Tab-separated table of C-alpha atoms in Angstrom:
chain	number	residue	atom	x	y	z
A	86	GLY	CA	0.000	0.000	0.000
A	87	GLN	CA	0.895	3.650	-0.059
A	88	GLN	CA	3.412	4.826	2.499
A	89	LEU	CA	4.445	8.203	3.796
A	90	ASN	CA	7.932	8.819	5.088
A	91	GLN	CA	8.447	11.741	7.433
A	92	SER	CA	11.805	13.278	8.130
A	93	PRO	CA	13.312	13.811	10.569
A	94	GLN	CA	11.792	11.427	13.107
A	95	SER	CA	12.730	13.771	15.943
A	96	MET	CA	14.161	17.237	16.406
A	97	PHE	CA	15.753	18.937	19.388
A	98	ILE	CA	16.011	22.687	18.969
A	99	GLN	CA	16.421	25.902	20.926
A	100	GLU	CA	13.501	28.231	21.457
A	101	GLY	CA	13.402	30.821	18.707
A	102	GLU	CA	14.879	28.576	16.015
A	103	ASP	CA	13.109	27.836	12.748
A	104	VAL	CA	12.007	24.267	12.053
A	105	SER	CA	11.696	22.367	8.783
A	106	MET	CA	10.267	18.905	8.239
A	107	ASN	CA	9.092	17.014	5.210
A	108	CYS	CA	6.989	14.138	4.070
A	109	THR	CA	7.451	12.007	0.956
A	110	SER	CA	5.149	9.547	-0.709
A	111	SER	CA	5.761	6.536	-2.914
A	112	SER	CA	2.942	7.720	-5.182
A	113	ILE	CA	1.241	10.918	-6.253
A	114	PHE	CA	-1.085	12.595	-3.786
A	115	ASN	CA	-3.685	15.230	-4.612
A	116	THR	CA	-4.109	16.372	-1.012
A	117	TRP	CA	-1.646	16.902	1.811
A	118	LEU	CA	-2.681	17.438	5.429
A	119	TRP	CA	-0.526	18.439	8.375
A	120	TYR	CA	-1.597	17.675	11.965
A	121	LYS	CA	-0.083	18.388	15.388
A	122	GLN	CA	-0.596	16.130	18.384
A	123	ASP	CA	0.004	17.253	21.951
A	124	PRO	CA	0.726	14.553	24.572
A	125	GLY	CA	-2.420	12.663	25.546
A	126	GLU	CA	-4.571	14.502	23.012
A	127	GLY	CA	-5.905	13.839	19.540
A	128	PRO	CA	-4.205	15.311	16.453
A	129	VAL	CA	-5.374	18.772	15.408
A	130	LEU	CA	-5.440	19.848	11.764
A	131	LEU	CA	-2.939	22.630	11.066
A	132	ILE	CA	-2.929	23.076	7.303
A	133	ALA	CA	-4.606	21.430	4.300
A	134	LEU	CA	-3.090	21.621	0.804
A	135	TYR	CA	-5.005	20.774	-2.364
A	136	LYS	CA	-2.922	21.937	-5.329
A	137	ALA	CA	0.613	21.173	-6.493
A	138	GLY	CA	2.891	24.102	-5.695
A	139	GLU	CA	0.436	25.552	-3.179
A	140	LEU	CA	2.008	27.452	-0.292
A	141	THR	CA	-0.244	28.042	2.716
A	142	SER	CA	0.426	29.734	6.045
A	143	ASN	CA	-1.225	29.480	9.427
A	144	GLY	CA	0.439	31.970	11.749
A	145	ARG	CA	4.087	30.959	12.135
A	146	LEU	CA	3.461	27.736	10.216
A	147	THR	CA	3.930	27.433	6.465
A	148	ALA	CA	3.319	24.308	4.422
A	149	GLN	CA	3.963	23.602	0.767
A	150	PHE	CA	2.565	21.037	-1.647
A	151	GLY	CA	5.537	19.785	-3.663
A	152	ILE	CA	5.546	20.247	-7.421
A	153	THR	CA	6.104	16.528	-7.990
A	154	ARG	CA	2.978	15.847	-5.882
A	155	LYS	CA	4.991	13.252	-4.003
A	156	ASP	CA	6.146	15.461	-1.173
A	157	SER	CA	5.174	18.216	1.219
A	158	PHE	CA	7.036	20.461	3.615
A	159	LEU	CA	6.159	22.133	6.907
A	160	ASN	CA	8.111	25.029	8.342
A	161	ILE	CA	7.730	26.650	11.745
A	162	SER	CA	9.328	30.020	12.270
A	163	ALA	CA	10.609	31.377	15.591
A	164	SER	CA	9.638	28.307	17.603
A	165	ILE	CA	8.058	28.714	21.044
A	166	PRO	CA	7.542	26.159	23.844
A	167	SER	CA	3.941	25.395	22.851
A	168	ASP	CA	5.182	24.121	19.474
A	169	VAL	CA	6.356	20.970	21.265
A	170	GLY	CA	4.524	17.890	20.081
A	171	ILE	CA	4.330	15.388	17.253
A	172	TYR	CA	3.666	16.584	13.721
A	173	PHE	CA	1.997	14.208	11.284
A	174	CYS	CA	1.544	14.463	7.575
A	175	ALA	CA	-1.347	12.660	5.925
A	176	GLY	CA	-2.791	12.140	2.502
A	177	PRO	CA	-5.543	10.170	0.831
A	178	GLY	CA	-4.966	6.476	0.341
A	179	VAL	CA	-6.043	4.547	-2.692
A	180	GLN	CA	-8.070	6.842	-4.939
A	181	GLY	CA	-11.720	6.744	-4.056
A	182	ALA	CA	-11.250	4.843	-0.806
A	183	GLN	CA	-11.669	8.024	1.243
A	184	LYS	CA	-9.098	6.847	3.747
A	185	LEU	CA	-6.072	8.747	4.948
A	186	VAL	CA	-2.518	7.467	5.111
A	187	PHE	CA	-0.433	8.928	7.949
A	188	GLY	CA	3.288	9.404	8.279
A	189	GLN	CA	5.111	8.168	11.368
A	190	GLY	CA	5.409	11.662	12.787
A	191	THR	CA	8.151	14.123	13.646
A	192	ARG	CA	8.612	14.665	17.388
A	193	LEU	CA	9.641	18.226	18.178
A	194	THR	CA	11.375	19.049	21.466
A	195	ILE	CA	12.307	22.614	22.357
A	196	ASN	CA	14.945	23.616	24.872
A	197	PRO	CA	14.085	26.940	26.518
B	177	ASP	CA	-11.717	18.942	18.118
B	178	GLY	CA	-14.984	20.345	19.383
B	179	GLY	CA	-18.018	18.330	18.424
B	180	ILE	CA	-16.316	14.941	18.804
B	181	THR	CA	-16.569	13.243	22.184
B	182	GLN	CA	-14.659	10.134	23.139
B	183	SER	CA	-15.284	8.387	26.422
B	184	PRO	CA	-13.954	7.301	28.745
B	185	LYS	CA	-10.597	9.095	28.763
B	186	TYR	CA	-8.963	6.129	30.531
B	187	LEU	CA	-10.111	2.509	30.495
B	188	PHE	CA	-8.779	-0.641	32.087
B	189	ARG	CA	-9.477	-4.128	30.795
B	190	LYS	CA	-9.143	-7.416	32.570
B	191	GLU	CA	-7.900	-10.493	30.766
B	192	GLY	CA	-10.648	-12.111	28.692
B	193	GLN	CA	-12.928	-9.104	28.925
B	194	ASN	CA	-14.565	-7.146	26.121
B	195	VAL	CA	-14.638	-3.369	26.492
B	196	THR	CA	-16.410	-0.732	24.432
B	197	LEU	CA	-15.069	2.724	23.615
B	198	SER	CA	-17.545	5.444	22.792
B	199	CYS	CA	-17.302	8.031	20.014
B	200	GLU	CA	-20.080	10.568	19.501
B	201	GLN	CA	-20.192	13.535	17.104
B	202	ASN	CA	-22.593	16.437	16.649
B	203	LEU	CA	-21.037	17.727	13.420
B	204	ASN	CA	-23.474	15.845	11.178
B	205	HIS	CA	-20.506	14.346	9.308
B	206	ASP	CA	-21.057	11.155	7.359
B	207	ALA	CA	-17.728	9.404	7.880
B	208	MET	CA	-16.240	8.107	11.125
B	209	TYR	CA	-12.978	6.304	11.773
B	210	TRP	CA	-11.150	4.453	14.532
B	211	TYR	CA	-7.366	4.493	14.828
B	212	ARG	CA	-4.914	2.851	17.161
B	213	GLN	CA	-1.731	4.621	18.238
B	214	ASP	CA	1.118	2.876	20.043
B	215	PRO	CA	3.897	4.778	21.860
B	216	GLY	CA	6.162	6.519	19.387
B	217	GLN	CA	4.109	5.262	16.463
B	218	GLY	CA	1.856	6.754	13.854
B	219	LEU	CA	-1.829	6.045	13.435
B	220	ARG	CA	-3.159	2.721	12.219
B	221	LEU	CA	-6.703	2.400	10.910
B	222	ILE	CA	-8.916	-0.160	12.636
B	223	TYR	CA	-12.378	0.381	11.103
B	224	TYR	CA	-14.197	3.101	9.223
B	225	SER	CA	-17.757	3.907	8.237
B	226	HIS	CA	-18.958	6.253	5.513
B	227	ILE	CA	-22.660	5.756	6.044
B	228	VAL	CA	-25.052	4.490	8.676
B	229	ASN	CA	-25.350	0.709	8.869
B	230	ASP	CA	-22.204	0.201	6.827
B	231	PHE	CA	-18.553	-0.098	7.881
B	232	GLN	CA	-15.299	-1.432	6.483
B	233	LYS	CA	-12.226	-3.075	7.970
B	234	GLY	CA	-9.075	-1.019	8.129
B	235	ASP	CA	-5.515	-2.296	8.319
B	236	ILE	CA	-5.675	-3.863	11.797
B	237	ALA	CA	-9.309	-4.938	12.340
B	238	GLU	CA	-8.595	-8.330	13.947
B	239	GLY	CA	-9.795	-8.434	17.562
B	240	TYR	CA	-12.044	-5.394	17.167
B	241	SER	CA	-15.686	-4.857	16.234
B	242	VAL	CA	-17.816	-1.785	15.490
B	243	SER	CA	-21.378	-0.777	14.780
B	244	ARG	CA	-22.903	2.271	13.075
B	245	GLU	CA	-26.579	2.273	13.977
B	246	LYS	CA	-26.765	6.064	14.212
B	247	LYS	CA	-25.014	8.782	12.237
B	248	GLU	CA	-23.635	10.434	15.359
B	249	SER	CA	-22.258	7.300	17.046
B	250	PHE	CA	-19.519	4.793	16.151
B	251	PRO	CA	-18.611	2.618	19.157
B	252	LEU	CA	-15.550	0.371	19.077
B	253	THR	CA	-15.436	-2.916	20.994
B	254	VAL	CA	-12.047	-4.324	21.892
B	255	THR	CA	-12.669	-8.032	22.225
B	256	SER	CA	-10.790	-10.650	24.208
B	257	ALA	CA	-9.367	-11.835	20.885
B	258	GLN	CA	-7.202	-8.713	20.774
B	259	LYS	CA	-4.150	-9.969	22.645
B	260	ASN	CA	-2.292	-6.685	22.829
B	261	PRO	CA	-4.963	-4.040	23.409
B	262	THR	CA	-2.896	-1.534	25.382
B	263	ALA	CA	-2.810	1.599	23.226
B	264	PHE	CA	-4.239	5.052	22.654
B	265	TYR	CA	-7.445	4.891	20.595
B	266	LEU	CA	-8.522	7.811	18.453
B	267	CYS	CA	-11.850	8.438	16.773
B	268	ALA	CA	-12.046	10.756	13.771
B	269	VAL	CA	-14.811	12.167	11.600
B	270	SER	CA	-14.955	13.757	8.162
B	271	ARG	CA	-17.549	14.920	5.661
B	272	GLY	CA	-16.854	11.708	3.799
B	273	ARG	CA	-16.153	13.325	0.457
B	274	LEU	CA	-12.871	12.553	-1.256
B	275	ASN	CA	-9.855	14.354	0.201
B	276	GLN	CA	-11.751	15.884	3.093
B	277	PRO	CA	-9.669	16.296	6.260
B	278	GLN	CA	-10.407	14.182	9.278
B	279	HIS	CA	-10.933	15.762	12.683
B	280	PHE	CA	-10.061	13.854	15.832
B	281	GLY	CA	-11.458	13.352	19.295
B	282	ASP	CA	-9.251	13.521	22.386
B	283	GLY	CA	-8.685	9.776	22.564
B	284	THR	CA	-9.140	6.920	25.014
B	285	ARG	CA	-6.161	5.281	26.661
B	286	LEU	CA	-6.756	1.569	27.218
B	287	SER	CA	-4.611	-0.440	29.609
B	288	ILE	CA	-4.581	-4.041	30.788
B	289	LEU	CA	-5.022	-4.809	34.486
Protein backbone atom coordinates (compact mmCIF):
# COMPACT_ATOMS: atom_id res chain seq x y z
CA GLY A 1 0.00 0.00 0.00
CA GLN A 2 0.89 3.65 -0.06
CA GLN A 3 3.41 4.83 2.50
CA LEU A 4 4.45 8.20 3.80
CA ASN A 5 7.93 8.82 5.09
CA GLN A 6 8.45 11.74 7.43
CA SER A 7 11.81 13.28 8.13
CA PRO A 8 13.31 13.81 10.57
CA GLN A 9 11.79 11.43 13.11
CA SER A 10 12.73 13.77 15.94
CA MET A 11 14.16 17.24 16.41
CA PHE A 12 15.75 18.94 19.39
CA ILE A 13 16.01 22.69 18.97
CA GLN A 14 16.42 25.90 20.93
CA GLU A 15 13.50 28.23 21.46
CA GLY A 16 13.40 30.82 18.71
CA GLU A 17 14.88 28.58 16.01
CA ASP A 18 13.11 27.84 12.75
CA VAL A 19 12.01 24.27 12.05
CA SER A 20 11.70 22.37 8.78
CA MET A 21 10.27 18.90 8.24
CA ASN A 22 9.09 17.01 5.21
CA CYS A 23 6.99 14.14 4.07
CA THR A 24 7.45 12.01 0.96
CA SER A 25 5.15 9.55 -0.71
CA SER A 26 5.76 6.54 -2.91
CA SER A 27 2.94 7.72 -5.18
CA ILE A 28 1.24 10.92 -6.25
CA PHE A 29 -1.09 12.59 -3.79
CA ASN A 30 -3.69 15.23 -4.61
CA THR A 31 -4.11 16.37 -1.01
CA TRP A 32 -1.65 16.90 1.81
CA LEU A 33 -2.68 17.44 5.43
CA TRP A 34 -0.53 18.44 8.38
CA TYR A 35 -1.60 17.68 11.97
CA LYS A 36 -0.08 18.39 15.39
CA GLN A 37 -0.60 16.13 18.38
CA ASP A 38 0.00 17.25 21.95
CA PRO A 39 0.73 14.55 24.57
CA GLY A 40 -2.42 12.66 25.55
CA GLU A 41 -4.57 14.50 23.01
CA GLY A 42 -5.91 13.84 19.54
CA PRO A 43 -4.21 15.31 16.45
CA VAL A 44 -5.37 18.77 15.41
CA LEU A 45 -5.44 19.85 11.76
CA LEU A 46 -2.94 22.63 11.07
CA ILE A 47 -2.93 23.08 7.30
CA ALA A 48 -4.61 21.43 4.30
CA LEU A 49 -3.09 21.62 0.80
CA TYR A 50 -5.00 20.77 -2.36
CA LYS A 51 -2.92 21.94 -5.33
CA ALA A 52 0.61 21.17 -6.49
CA GLY A 53 2.89 24.10 -5.70
CA GLU A 54 0.44 25.55 -3.18
CA LEU A 55 2.01 27.45 -0.29
CA THR A 56 -0.24 28.04 2.72
CA SER A 57 0.43 29.73 6.05
CA ASN A 58 -1.23 29.48 9.43
CA GLY A 59 0.44 31.97 11.75
CA ARG A 60 4.09 30.96 12.13
CA LEU A 61 3.46 27.74 10.22
CA THR A 62 3.93 27.43 6.47
CA ALA A 63 3.32 24.31 4.42
CA GLN A 64 3.96 23.60 0.77
CA PHE A 65 2.56 21.04 -1.65
CA GLY A 66 5.54 19.79 -3.66
CA ILE A 67 5.55 20.25 -7.42
CA THR A 68 6.10 16.53 -7.99
CA ARG A 69 2.98 15.85 -5.88
CA LYS A 70 4.99 13.25 -4.00
CA ASP A 71 6.15 15.46 -1.17
CA SER A 72 5.17 18.22 1.22
CA PHE A 73 7.04 20.46 3.61
CA LEU A 74 6.16 22.13 6.91
CA ASN A 75 8.11 25.03 8.34
CA ILE A 76 7.73 26.65 11.74
CA SER A 77 9.33 30.02 12.27
CA ALA A 78 10.61 31.38 15.59
CA SER A 79 9.64 28.31 17.60
CA ILE A 80 8.06 28.71 21.04
CA PRO A 81 7.54 26.16 23.84
CA SER A 82 3.94 25.40 22.85
CA ASP A 83 5.18 24.12 19.47
CA VAL A 84 6.36 20.97 21.27
CA GLY A 85 4.52 17.89 20.08
CA ILE A 86 4.33 15.39 17.25
CA TYR A 87 3.67 16.58 13.72
CA PHE A 88 2.00 14.21 11.28
CA CYS A 89 1.54 14.46 7.57
CA ALA A 90 -1.35 12.66 5.92
CA GLY A 91 -2.79 12.14 2.50
CA PRO A 92 -5.54 10.17 0.83
CA GLY A 93 -4.97 6.48 0.34
CA VAL A 94 -6.04 4.55 -2.69
CA GLN A 95 -8.07 6.84 -4.94
CA GLY A 96 -11.72 6.74 -4.06
CA ALA A 97 -11.25 4.84 -0.81
CA GLN A 98 -11.67 8.02 1.24
CA LYS A 99 -9.10 6.85 3.75
CA LEU A 100 -6.07 8.75 4.95
CA VAL A 101 -2.52 7.47 5.11
CA PHE A 102 -0.43 8.93 7.95
CA GLY A 103 3.29 9.40 8.28
CA GLN A 104 5.11 8.17 11.37
CA GLY A 105 5.41 11.66 12.79
CA THR A 106 8.15 14.12 13.65
CA ARG A 107 8.61 14.66 17.39
CA LEU A 108 9.64 18.23 18.18
CA THR A 109 11.38 19.05 21.47
CA ILE A 110 12.31 22.61 22.36
CA ASN A 111 14.95 23.62 24.87
CA PRO A 112 14.08 26.94 26.52
CA ASP B 1 -11.72 18.94 18.12
CA GLY B 2 -14.98 20.35 19.38
CA GLY B 3 -18.02 18.33 18.42
CA ILE B 4 -16.32 14.94 18.80
CA THR B 5 -16.57 13.24 22.18
CA GLN B 6 -14.66 10.13 23.14
CA SER B 7 -15.28 8.39 26.42
CA PRO B 8 -13.95 7.30 28.74
CA LYS B 9 -10.60 9.10 28.76
CA TYR B 10 -8.96 6.13 30.53
CA LEU B 11 -10.11 2.51 30.50
CA PHE B 12 -8.78 -0.64 32.09
CA ARG B 13 -9.48 -4.13 30.79
CA LYS B 14 -9.14 -7.42 32.57
CA GLU B 15 -7.90 -10.49 30.77
CA GLY B 16 -10.65 -12.11 28.69
CA GLN B 17 -12.93 -9.10 28.92
CA ASN B 18 -14.56 -7.15 26.12
CA VAL B 19 -14.64 -3.37 26.49
CA THR B 20 -16.41 -0.73 24.43
CA LEU B 21 -15.07 2.72 23.62
CA SER B 22 -17.55 5.44 22.79
CA CYS B 23 -17.30 8.03 20.01
CA GLU B 24 -20.08 10.57 19.50
CA GLN B 25 -20.19 13.53 17.10
CA ASN B 26 -22.59 16.44 16.65
CA LEU B 27 -21.04 17.73 13.42
CA ASN B 28 -23.47 15.84 11.18
CA HIS B 29 -20.51 14.35 9.31
CA ASP B 30 -21.06 11.15 7.36
CA ALA B 31 -17.73 9.40 7.88
CA MET B 32 -16.24 8.11 11.12
CA TYR B 33 -12.98 6.30 11.77
CA TRP B 34 -11.15 4.45 14.53
CA TYR B 35 -7.37 4.49 14.83
CA ARG B 36 -4.91 2.85 17.16
CA GLN B 37 -1.73 4.62 18.24
CA ASP B 38 1.12 2.88 20.04
CA PRO B 39 3.90 4.78 21.86
CA GLY B 40 6.16 6.52 19.39
CA GLN B 41 4.11 5.26 16.46
CA GLY B 42 1.86 6.75 13.85
CA LEU B 43 -1.83 6.04 13.43
CA ARG B 44 -3.16 2.72 12.22
CA LEU B 45 -6.70 2.40 10.91
CA ILE B 46 -8.92 -0.16 12.64
CA TYR B 47 -12.38 0.38 11.10
CA TYR B 48 -14.20 3.10 9.22
CA SER B 49 -17.76 3.91 8.24
CA HIS B 50 -18.96 6.25 5.51
CA ILE B 51 -22.66 5.76 6.04
CA VAL B 52 -25.05 4.49 8.68
CA ASN B 53 -25.35 0.71 8.87
CA ASP B 54 -22.20 0.20 6.83
CA PHE B 55 -18.55 -0.10 7.88
CA GLN B 56 -15.30 -1.43 6.48
CA LYS B 57 -12.23 -3.07 7.97
CA GLY B 58 -9.07 -1.02 8.13
CA ASP B 59 -5.52 -2.30 8.32
CA ILE B 60 -5.68 -3.86 11.80
CA ALA B 61 -9.31 -4.94 12.34
CA GLU B 62 -8.60 -8.33 13.95
CA GLY B 63 -9.80 -8.43 17.56
CA TYR B 64 -12.04 -5.39 17.17
CA SER B 65 -15.69 -4.86 16.23
CA VAL B 66 -17.82 -1.79 15.49
CA SER B 67 -21.38 -0.78 14.78
CA ARG B 68 -22.90 2.27 13.07
CA GLU B 69 -26.58 2.27 13.98
CA LYS B 70 -26.76 6.06 14.21
CA LYS B 71 -25.01 8.78 12.24
CA GLU B 72 -23.64 10.43 15.36
CA SER B 73 -22.26 7.30 17.05
CA PHE B 74 -19.52 4.79 16.15
CA PRO B 75 -18.61 2.62 19.16
CA LEU B 76 -15.55 0.37 19.08
CA THR B 77 -15.44 -2.92 20.99
CA VAL B 78 -12.05 -4.32 21.89
CA THR B 79 -12.67 -8.03 22.23
CA SER B 80 -10.79 -10.65 24.21
CA ALA B 81 -9.37 -11.84 20.88
CA GLN B 82 -7.20 -8.71 20.77
CA LYS B 83 -4.15 -9.97 22.65
CA ASN B 84 -2.29 -6.69 22.83
CA PRO B 85 -4.96 -4.04 23.41
CA THR B 86 -2.90 -1.53 25.38
CA ALA B 87 -2.81 1.60 23.23
CA PHE B 88 -4.24 5.05 22.65
CA TYR B 89 -7.44 4.89 20.59
CA LEU B 90 -8.52 7.81 18.45
CA CYS B 91 -11.85 8.44 16.77
CA ALA B 92 -12.05 10.76 13.77
CA VAL B 93 -14.81 12.17 11.60
CA SER B 94 -14.95 13.76 8.16
CA ARG B 95 -17.55 14.92 5.66
CA GLY B 96 -16.85 11.71 3.80
CA ARG B 97 -16.15 13.32 0.46
CA LEU B 98 -12.87 12.55 -1.26
CA ASN B 99 -9.86 14.35 0.20
CA GLN B 100 -11.75 15.88 3.09
CA PRO B 101 -9.67 16.30 6.26
CA GLN B 102 -10.41 14.18 9.28
CA HIS B 103 -10.93 15.76 12.68
CA PHE B 104 -10.06 13.85 15.83
CA GLY B 105 -11.46 13.35 19.30
CA ASP B 106 -9.25 13.52 22.39
CA GLY B 107 -8.69 9.78 22.56
CA THR B 108 -9.14 6.92 25.01
CA ARG B 109 -6.16 5.28 26.66
CA LEU B 110 -6.76 1.57 27.22
CA SER B 111 -4.61 -0.44 29.61
CA ILE B 112 -4.58 -4.04 30.79
CA LEU B 113 -5.02 -4.81 34.49
